[in-house]
Amino acid sequence: MTTIQKVSAVPSPRDAGEDGGPLLEVRDLHVEFHTRDGVVKAVNGVNYSVNAGETLAVLGESGSGKSVTAQAIMGILDMPPAKIPQGEIRFRGQDMLTMSAEERRKIRGRRISMIFQDALSSLNPVLSVGYQLGEMFRVHQGLSKKEAKTRAVELMDRVKIPAAKARVDDYPHQFSGGMRQRIMIAMALALEPDLIIADEPTTALDVTVQAQVMDLLAELQREYNMGLILITHDLGVVADVADKIAVMYAGRIVEQAPVHDLYKRPAHPYTRGLLDSIPRLDHKGQELFAIKGLPPNLLRIPSGCAFNPRCPKAQDICRTQIPELEPVTERDGSELPGRAAACHFWKETIHG
Ligand SMILES: Nc1ncnc2c1ncn2[C@@H]1O[C@H](COP(=O)(O)OP(=O)(O)OP(=O)(O)O)[C@@H](O)[C@H]1O
Ligand code: SF4
Ligand SMILES: [Mg+2]
């Protein structure tokens, strides 16, 4: 199910609660699902942060916990079956997990918004896109129908929908997939949030349209100086737009790094596997590498490092001790800013 999350009615000033720290900081977040088969440990101690004007890409195979983490941030997990036994989700320094429901609603509606993968099922098929965009302004800002429609056209222009004025009364099915996704971006932008979380926003689109939509998101993010979290399982899609990347495996961050550093010199064997499995134009004819095996069953996560059954570098310690996320340094111990990895043998991977 795809939808856009906008719930608050009370706008708060953009700089309220500013403490100089990150815009959003997730600390040691755990999420589990209590099911008939047992406890699914979907998120097992995630830490990441994003600043205003910064794009964080969250990367990982299917089932690694990317969306569940985002849903916890947005407060849209069904509890039960979900449970958050531990962790903090700080927005401008304030933990959203412990604040009042009213305060939470203000942030999660007005200041953080979310874009999902499939625009068609997010939009109401029997209402015009102009009406649905205008609703944001009518409901949240009390604008009249006419004013709201004018703002809807402005937003459609903003996300580069050709002939916006002429098309404002068209219905969702009259737009292509790429244009519908632009409309979803417009909705997410409507109240000028501080942070947008985009969960696989281009996966349903073909490759050329994917790049256009991604470029548009990046452009708007710069223009509005927003934080952007881009969730993807495709490293190729985010390479040009992200500042930094967090790689997830079995509900943990296993590596984080500035985007270009990660490409040039991965420190975790899983990241290396992901990079080696991207088709490259300059390696024509070369056989693609695939990471062997399957992601773990989250009802029974392997002991030690969760990646050990698939890891070409695994040794005995990997089967018993969970590696902590620790700073990655140069061979001489000098700092590599923004870099960390959770692997007992990251030195061998990065320094060869
Ligand atoms: N309501 C639920 N009940 C039980 N398990 C759930 C529920 N929602 C999610 N999960 C499990 O949590 C794990 C993480 O799911 P999540 O959707 O975060 O993965 P993802 O990294 O976003 O994957 P994808 O790339 O496929 O979107 C999965 O194993 C999923 O089956
Ligand atoms: S800790 Fe061991 S199993 Fe895990 S990624 Fe590193 S080498 Fe591989
Ligand atoms: Mg997902």
CSV table of C-alpha atoms and ligand atoms in Angstrom, one decimal:
chain,number,residue,atom,x,y,z
A,1,MET,CA,0.0,0.0,0.0
A,2,THR,CA,1.4,3.3,-1.0
A,3,THR,CA,0.3,6.6,0.5
A,4,ILE,CA,1.6,9.9,1.5
A,5,GLN,CA,1.7,10.7,5.2
A,6,LYS,CA,0.5,14.2,6.1
A,7,VAL,CA,-1.3,14.5,9.4
A,8,SER,CA,-0.7,17.7,11.2
A,9,ALA,CA,-2.8,20.8,11.1
A,10,VAL,CA,-0.6,23.1,13.1
A,11,PRO,CA,2.5,24.4,11.3
A,12,SER,CA,5.5,25.2,13.5
A,13,PRO,CA,8.3,27.6,12.5
A,14,ARG,CA,11.1,26.0,10.5
A,15,ASP,CA,13.8,26.8,13.0
A,16,ALA,CA,11.9,25.8,16.2
A,17,GLY,CA,13.9,23.6,18.5
A,18,GLU,CA,17.1,24.2,16.5
A,19,ASP,CA,20.0,23.1,18.6
A,20,GLY,CA,22.8,23.0,16.0
A,21,GLY,CA,22.7,19.2,16.0
A,22,PRO,CA,21.5,17.0,13.2
A,23,LEU,CA,18.0,17.5,11.8
A,24,LEU,CA,17.1,13.9,12.4
A,25,GLU,CA,19.1,11.4,14.5
A,26,VAL,CA,18.1,7.7,14.9
A,27,ARG,CA,19.9,6.1,17.8
A,28,ASP,CA,20.0,2.4,18.6
A,29,LEU,CA,16.6,1.8,17.1
A,30,HIS,CA,15.0,-1.6,17.5
A,31,VAL,CA,11.8,-2.7,15.9
A,32,GLU,CA,10.3,-6.2,16.2
A,33,PHE,CA,7.0,-7.8,15.0
A,34,HIS,CA,5.2,-10.2,17.2
A,35,THR,CA,3.8,-12.8,14.9
A,36,ARG,CA,2.3,-16.3,15.2
A,37,ASP,CA,5.6,-17.8,14.1
A,38,GLY,CA,7.7,-15.8,16.6
A,39,VAL,CA,9.4,-12.5,17.0
A,40,VAL,CA,10.6,-11.0,13.7
A,41,LYS,CA,13.6,-8.8,14.5
A,42,ALA,CA,13.4,-6.3,11.7
A,43,VAL,CA,15.5,-3.5,13.0
A,44,ASN,CA,18.3,-4.3,15.4
A,45,GLY,CA,20.1,-1.2,16.6
A,46,VAL,CA,20.0,1.3,13.7
A,47,ASN,CA,22.0,4.5,14.0
A,48,TYR,CA,21.9,7.2,11.4
A,49,SER,CA,21.5,11.0,11.1
A,50,VAL,CA,20.7,13.6,8.4
A,51,ASN,CA,21.3,17.3,8.4
A,52,ALA,CA,19.4,20.1,6.8
A,53,GLY,CA,20.4,20.3,3.1
A,54,GLU,CA,21.9,16.8,3.2
A,55,THR,CA,20.9,13.6,1.4
A,56,LEU,CA,21.3,10.2,3.1
A,57,ALA,CA,20.9,7.1,0.9
A,58,VAL,CA,19.8,4.0,2.8
A,59,LEU,CA,20.8,1.0,0.8
A,60,GLY,CA,20.3,-2.8,1.3
A,61,GLU,CA,18.7,-5.9,-0.1
A,62,SER,CA,15.0,-6.6,0.3
A,63,GLY,CA,14.0,-7.3,3.9
A,64,SER,CA,17.0,-5.5,5.5
A,65,GLY,CA,14.7,-3.1,7.5
A,66,LYS,CA,15.0,0.1,5.4
A,67,SER,CA,11.2,0.7,5.2
A,68,VAL,CA,10.5,-0.4,8.7
A,69,THR,CA,13.0,2.1,10.0
A,70,ALA,CA,11.3,4.8,7.9
A,71,GLN,CA,7.9,3.8,9.1
A,72,ALA,CA,9.1,4.0,12.7
A,73,ILE,CA,10.3,7.6,12.0
A,74,MET,CA,7.0,8.5,10.5
A,75,GLY,CA,5.0,6.8,13.3
A,76,ILE,CA,3.0,4.7,10.8
A,77,LEU,CA,3.9,1.2,12.2
A,78,ASP,CA,0.9,-0.8,13.4
A,79,MET,CA,1.6,-1.4,17.1
A,80,PRO,CA,0.9,-4.2,17.6
A,81,PRO,CA,2.1,-6.3,15.9
A,82,ALA,CA,5.1,-3.9,15.8
A,83,LYS,CA,7.0,-3.0,19.0
A,84,ILE,CA,9.8,-0.5,19.6
A,85,PRO,CA,11.6,-2.0,22.6
A,86,GLN,CA,14.6,0.3,22.5
A,87,GLY,CA,15.9,3.4,20.7
A,88,GLU,CA,15.5,7.1,20.1
A,89,ILE,CA,14.3,9.1,17.1
A,90,ARG,CA,15.4,12.7,17.6
A,91,PHE,CA,14.1,15.5,15.4
A,92,ARG,CA,16.1,18.6,16.1
A,93,GLY,CA,17.2,17.1,19.3
A,94,GLN,CA,13.8,16.0,20.7
A,95,ASP,CA,13.0,12.3,21.0
A,96,MET,CA,9.8,11.7,19.1
A,97,LEU,CA,9.3,8.4,20.8
A,98,THR,CA,8.9,10.0,24.2
A,99,MET,CA,7.1,13.3,23.3
A,100,SER,CA,3.3,13.8,23.6
A,101,ALA,CA,1.1,12.5,20.8
A,102,GLU,CA,0.2,16.1,19.9
A,103,GLU,CA,3.8,17.2,19.6
A,104,ARG,CA,4.6,14.2,17.5
A,105,ARG,CA,1.7,14.9,15.1
A,106,LYS,CA,3.0,18.4,14.5
A,107,ILE,CA,6.4,17.1,13.4
A,108,ARG,CA,5.3,14.1,11.5
A,109,GLY,CA,2.7,16.0,9.5
A,110,ARG,CA,4.1,19.4,8.9
A,111,ARG,CA,7.9,18.9,9.1
A,112,ILE,CA,8.5,15.4,7.9
A,113,SER,CA,6.8,14.0,4.9
A,114,MET,CA,7.1,10.8,3.0
A,115,ILE,CA,7.0,9.7,-0.7
A,116,PHE,CA,6.3,6.0,-1.5
A,117,GLN,CA,7.1,3.8,-4.4
A,118,ASP,CA,3.8,3.5,-6.2
A,119,ALA,CA,2.1,6.8,-7.0
A,120,LEU,CA,-1.0,5.3,-8.7
A,121,SER,CA,-2.2,3.6,-5.5
A,122,SER,CA,-1.4,6.7,-3.4
A,123,LEU,CA,-3.7,9.0,-5.4
A,124,ASN,CA,-7.4,8.9,-5.3
A,125,PRO,CA,-8.6,7.8,-8.8
A,126,VAL,CA,-11.9,9.7,-8.6
A,127,LEU,CA,-10.5,13.1,-7.6
A,128,SER,CA,-8.5,15.4,-9.9
A,129,VAL,CA,-4.8,15.9,-9.1
A,130,GLY,CA,-5.5,19.6,-8.6
A,131,TYR,CA,-8.1,18.8,-6.0
A,132,GLN,CA,-5.8,16.4,-4.1
A,133,LEU,CA,-2.9,18.8,-4.2
A,134,GLY,CA,-5.2,21.7,-3.2
A,135,GLU,CA,-6.5,19.6,-0.2
A,136,MET,CA,-3.1,20.1,1.4
A,137,PHE,CA,-3.6,23.8,1.5
A,138,ARG,CA,-7.3,23.7,2.3
A,139,VAL,CA,-6.9,21.3,5.2
A,140,HIS,CA,-3.6,22.5,6.6
A,141,GLN,CA,-3.6,26.2,5.9
A,142,GLY,CA,-7.3,27.0,5.6
A,143,LEU,CA,-7.1,28.4,2.0
A,144,SER,CA,-10.2,28.8,-0.1
A,145,LYS,CA,-10.9,26.4,-3.0
A,146,LYS,CA,-9.7,29.0,-5.5
A,147,GLU,CA,-6.5,29.9,-3.6
A,148,ALA,CA,-5.7,26.2,-3.1
A,149,LYS,CA,-6.1,25.5,-6.8
A,150,THR,CA,-3.7,28.4,-7.7
A,151,ARG,CA,-1.2,26.9,-5.2
A,152,ALA,CA,-1.7,23.4,-6.8
A,153,VAL,CA,-0.8,24.8,-10.2
A,154,GLU,CA,2.3,26.5,-8.8
A,155,LEU,CA,3.3,23.2,-7.2
A,156,MET,CA,2.7,21.3,-10.5
A,157,ASP,CA,4.9,23.9,-12.2
A,158,ARG,CA,7.5,23.5,-9.5
A,159,VAL,CA,7.8,19.7,-10.2
A,160,LYS,CA,7.9,20.4,-14.0
A,161,ILE,CA,4.6,19.0,-15.1
A,162,PRO,CA,4.2,20.5,-18.6
A,163,ALA,CA,1.1,22.7,-19.1
A,164,ALA,CA,0.2,22.6,-15.4
A,165,LYS,CA,-2.6,25.1,-15.6
A,166,ALA,CA,-4.3,23.1,-18.3
A,167,ARG,CA,-3.9,19.8,-16.6
A,168,VAL,CA,-4.8,20.7,-13.0
A,169,ASP,CA,-8.3,19.2,-13.4
A,170,ASP,CA,-7.0,16.0,-14.9
A,171,TYR,CA,-7.3,12.7,-13.0
A,172,PRO,CA,-4.4,10.5,-11.9
A,173,HIS,CA,-4.8,7.9,-14.7
A,174,GLN,CA,-4.4,10.6,-17.3
A,175,PHE,CA,-0.8,11.1,-16.3
A,176,SER,CA,2.2,8.8,-17.0
A,177,GLY,CA,4.0,7.0,-14.2
A,178,GLY,CA,6.8,9.5,-14.1
A,179,MET,CA,4.3,12.5,-14.0
A,180,ARG,CA,2.3,10.8,-11.2
A,181,GLN,CA,5.5,10.4,-9.2
A,182,ARG,CA,6.1,14.2,-9.7
A,183,ILE,CA,2.6,14.8,-8.3
A,184,MET,CA,3.6,12.8,-5.2
A,185,ILE,CA,6.7,14.8,-4.8
A,186,ALA,CA,4.6,18.0,-5.1
A,187,MET,CA,2.3,16.7,-2.3
A,188,ALA,CA,5.3,15.9,-0.1
A,189,LEU,CA,6.7,19.4,-0.7
A,190,ALA,CA,3.4,21.3,-0.3
A,191,LEU,CA,3.9,22.3,3.3
A,192,GLU,CA,7.6,22.9,2.9
A,193,PRO,CA,8.8,20.1,5.3
A,194,ASP,CA,12.3,20.1,6.8
A,195,LEU,CA,12.8,16.5,5.9
A,196,ILE,CA,11.5,14.2,3.2
A,197,ILE,CA,11.8,10.4,3.3
A,198,ALA,CA,11.5,8.9,-0.1
A,199,ASP,CA,11.0,5.1,0.0
A,200,GLU,CA,12.1,3.6,-3.4
A,201,PRO,CA,10.5,6.6,-5.2
A,202,THR,CA,11.6,5.6,-8.7
A,203,THR,CA,11.5,1.8,-8.5
A,204,ALA,CA,8.3,1.5,-10.5
A,205,LEU,CA,9.6,3.7,-13.3
A,206,ASP,CA,11.7,2.9,-16.3
A,207,VAL,CA,15.4,3.9,-16.3
A,208,THR,CA,15.3,7.2,-18.1
A,209,VAL,CA,12.4,8.5,-16.1
A,210,GLN,CA,14.0,7.2,-12.9
A,211,ALA,CA,17.0,9.5,-13.5
A,212,GLN,CA,14.7,12.5,-14.3
A,213,VAL,CA,12.7,12.1,-11.1
A,214,MET,CA,15.8,11.6,-9.0
A,215,ASP,CA,17.4,14.7,-10.5
A,216,LEU,CA,14.2,16.7,-9.7
A,217,LEU,CA,14.2,15.5,-6.1
A,218,ALA,CA,17.8,16.5,-5.7
A,219,GLU,CA,17.2,19.9,-7.2
A,220,LEU,CA,14.2,20.6,-5.0
A,221,GLN,CA,16.1,19.3,-1.9
A,222,ARG,CA,18.9,21.9,-2.6
A,223,GLU,CA,16.4,24.7,-3.4
A,224,TYR,CA,14.5,24.1,-0.1
A,225,ASN,CA,17.5,23.2,1.9
A,226,MET,CA,15.7,20.1,3.1
A,227,GLY,CA,17.1,16.9,4.6
A,228,LEU,CA,16.4,13.9,2.3
A,229,ILE,CA,16.5,10.2,3.1
A,230,LEU,CA,16.5,8.2,-0.1
A,231,ILE,CA,15.7,4.5,0.5
A,232,THR,CA,16.8,2.2,-2.3
A,233,HIS,CA,18.2,-1.3,-3.1
A,234,ASP,CA,19.9,0.2,-6.2
A,235,LEU,CA,23.2,1.9,-5.6
A,236,GLY,CA,23.3,3.1,-9.2
A,237,VAL,CA,20.2,5.2,-8.7
A,238,VAL,CA,21.5,7.3,-5.8
A,239,ALA,CA,25.2,7.6,-6.7
A,240,ASP,CA,24.9,11.1,-8.2
A,241,VAL,CA,22.5,12.6,-5.7
A,242,ALA,CA,23.4,11.3,-2.2
A,243,ASP,CA,26.0,12.9,0.1
A,244,LYS,CA,26.4,9.8,2.3
A,245,ILE,CA,25.2,6.3,2.4
A,246,ALA,CA,24.2,3.9,5.1
A,247,VAL,CA,24.2,0.2,4.1
A,248,MET,CA,21.8,-2.0,6.0
A,249,TYR,CA,21.9,-5.7,6.5
A,250,ALA,CA,19.5,-7.7,8.7
A,251,GLY,CA,18.2,-4.6,10.5
A,252,ARG,CA,21.6,-3.1,11.2
A,253,ILE,CA,23.9,-0.5,9.6
A,254,VAL,CA,26.9,-2.4,8.5
A,255,GLU,CA,28.7,0.5,6.8
A,256,GLN,CA,28.4,4.2,6.4
A,257,ALA,CA,30.4,6.6,4.4
A,258,PRO,CA,30.4,9.7,2.2
A,259,VAL,CA,29.1,8.4,-1.2
A,260,HIS,CA,32.2,8.7,-3.3
A,261,ASP,CA,34.4,7.1,-0.6
A,262,LEU,CA,32.1,4.2,-0.4
A,263,TYR,CA,32.3,3.6,-4.1
A,264,LYS,CA,36.1,4.0,-4.3
A,265,ARG,CA,37.0,1.9,-1.2
A,266,PRO,CA,34.3,-0.1,0.5
A,267,ALA,CA,35.2,-1.4,4.0
A,268,HIS,CA,32.6,-4.1,4.5
A,269,PRO,CA,32.5,-7.3,2.4
A,270,TYR,CA,28.7,-6.9,2.0
A,271,THR,CA,29.1,-3.4,0.4
A,272,ARG,CA,31.9,-4.8,-1.8
A,273,GLY,CA,29.5,-7.5,-2.9
A,274,LEU,CA,26.8,-4.9,-3.7
A,275,LEU,CA,29.2,-2.8,-5.7
A,276,ASP,CA,30.5,-5.8,-7.6
A,277,SER,CA,27.0,-6.7,-8.6
A,278,ILE,CA,26.2,-3.4,-10.3
A,279,PRO,CA,26.5,-3.6,-14.1
A,280,ARG,CA,29.2,-1.2,-15.3
A,281,LEU,CA,29.5,0.3,-18.8
A,282,ASP,CA,33.3,0.2,-18.7
A,283,HIS,CA,33.4,-3.5,-17.9
A,284,LYS,CA,31.5,-4.7,-20.9
A,285,GLY,CA,31.2,-8.4,-21.3
A,286,GLN,CA,32.5,-9.1,-17.8
A,287,GLU,CA,30.4,-11.5,-15.8
A,288,LEU,CA,28.4,-9.9,-13.0
A,289,PHE,CA,29.1,-11.0,-9.5
A,290,ALA,CA,26.2,-11.9,-7.3
A,291,ILE,CA,26.4,-12.2,-3.5
A,292,LYS,CA,25.8,-15.9,-2.8
A,293,GLY,CA,23.0,-17.1,-0.6
A,294,LEU,CA,19.9,-15.3,0.6
A,295,PRO,CA,19.2,-12.6,3.2
A,296,PRO,CA,18.7,-14.2,6.7
A,297,ASN,CA,15.3,-15.2,8.1
A,298,LEU,CA,14.7,-12.5,10.7
A,299,LEU,CA,13.0,-15.0,13.0
A,300,ARG,CA,16.4,-16.7,13.3
A,301,ILE,CA,19.2,-14.3,12.6
A,302,PRO,CA,22.6,-16.1,12.5
A,303,SER,CA,24.7,-15.7,15.6
A,304,GLY,CA,27.7,-13.4,15.5
A,305,CYS,CA,27.8,-11.3,12.3
A,306,ALA,CA,24.5,-11.8,10.5
A,307,PHE,CA,26.3,-11.8,7.2
A,308,ASN,CA,28.7,-14.7,8.1
A,309,PRO,CA,26.9,-17.5,6.1
A,310,ARG,CA,27.4,-15.5,2.9
A,311,CYS,CA,30.7,-13.8,3.6
A,312,PRO,CA,33.8,-14.9,1.6
A,313,LYS,CA,36.0,-13.5,4.5
A,314,ALA,CA,34.2,-15.1,7.4
A,315,GLN,CA,36.3,-16.7,10.2
A,316,ASP,CA,35.5,-18.4,13.5
A,317,ILE,CA,35.0,-15.1,15.4
A,318,CYS,CA,32.4,-14.0,12.9
A,319,ARG,CA,30.1,-16.9,14.0
A,320,THR,CA,30.2,-15.9,17.7
A,321,GLN,CA,30.8,-12.2,18.1
A,322,ILE,CA,28.6,-9.4,16.6
A,323,PRO,CA,30.9,-6.8,15.2
A,324,GLU,CA,30.2,-3.2,16.4
A,325,LEU,CA,29.9,-0.3,14.0
A,326,GLU,CA,33.3,1.4,14.5
A,327,PRO,CA,35.3,4.2,12.8
A,328,VAL,CA,37.2,3.2,9.7
A,329,THR,CA,40.6,4.8,9.5
A,330,GLU,CA,43.6,4.9,7.1
A,331,ARG,CA,46.4,2.4,7.5
A,332,ASP,CA,48.3,4.8,9.7
A,333,GLY,CA,45.3,5.4,11.9
A,334,SER,CA,44.4,8.8,10.5
A,335,GLU,CA,40.7,9.6,10.4
A,336,LEU,CA,38.4,9.0,7.5
A,337,PRO,CA,35.6,11.5,8.2
A,338,GLY,CA,32.1,10.0,8.2
A,339,ARG,CA,33.3,6.4,7.8
A,340,ALA,CA,32.3,3.5,9.9
A,341,ALA,CA,31.9,-0.3,9.4
A,342,ALA,CA,30.7,-3.3,11.4
A,343,CYS,CA,33.1,-6.0,10.4
A,344,HIS,CA,35.8,-7.8,12.4
A,345,PHE,CA,38.1,-7.6,9.4
A,346,TRP,CA,37.3,-4.3,7.7
A,347,LYS,CA,41.0,-3.4,7.6
A,348,GLU,CA,41.6,-6.3,5.2
A,349,THR,CA,38.7,-5.2,2.9
A,350,ILE,CA,39.6,-1.5,2.7
A,351,HIS,CA,43.4,-1.7,2.9
A,352,GLY,CA,43.7,-5.0,1.0
B,1,LIG,N1,3.7,-6.2,9.8
B,1,LIG,C1,4.8,-7.0,9.7
B,1,LIG,N2,4.7,-8.2,10.3
B,1,LIG,C2,5.8,-9.0,10.3
B,1,LIG,N3,6.9,-8.8,9.7
B,1,LIG,C3,7.0,-7.6,9.1
B,1,LIG,C4,6.0,-6.6,9.0
B,1,LIG,N4,6.4,-5.6,8.3
B,1,LIG,C5,7.7,-5.8,7.9
B,1,LIG,N5,8.1,-7.0,8.4
B,1,LIG,C6,9.4,-7.7,8.2
B,1,LIG,O1,10.4,-6.8,8.5
B,1,LIG,C7,11.5,-7.0,7.7
B,1,LIG,C8,12.0,-5.7,7.2
B,1,LIG,O2,11.1,-5.2,6.2
B,1,LIG,P1,11.3,-3.9,5.4
B,1,LIG,O3,10.0,-3.6,4.7
B,1,LIG,O4,11.9,-2.8,6.3
B,1,LIG,O5,12.4,-4.3,4.3
B,1,LIG,P2,13.1,-3.4,3.2
B,1,LIG,O6,14.5,-3.3,3.5
B,1,LIG,O7,12.3,-2.1,3.1
B,1,LIG,O8,12.9,-4.3,1.9
B,1,LIG,P3,12.4,-4.0,0.4
B,1,LIG,O9,13.7,-3.6,-0.3
B,1,LIG,O10,11.8,-5.2,0.0
B,1,LIG,O11,11.4,-2.8,0.5
B,1,LIG,C9,11.1,-8.0,6.6
B,1,LIG,O12,11.5,-9.3,6.9
B,1,LIG,C10,9.6,-8.0,6.7
B,1,LIG,O13,9.0,-9.2,6.4
B,2,SF4,S1,32.4,-9.8,10.5
B,2,SF4,FE1,33.2,-11.6,9.4
B,2,SF4,S2,31.4,-12.5,8.4
B,2,SF4,FE2,30.9,-10.4,9.0
B,2,SF4,S3,31.3,-9.2,7.2
B,2,SF4,FE3,33.2,-9.2,8.5
B,2,SF4,S4,34.4,-10.8,7.8
B,2,SF4,FE4,32.4,-11.2,7.0
B,3,MG,MG,11.1,-1.3,1.6
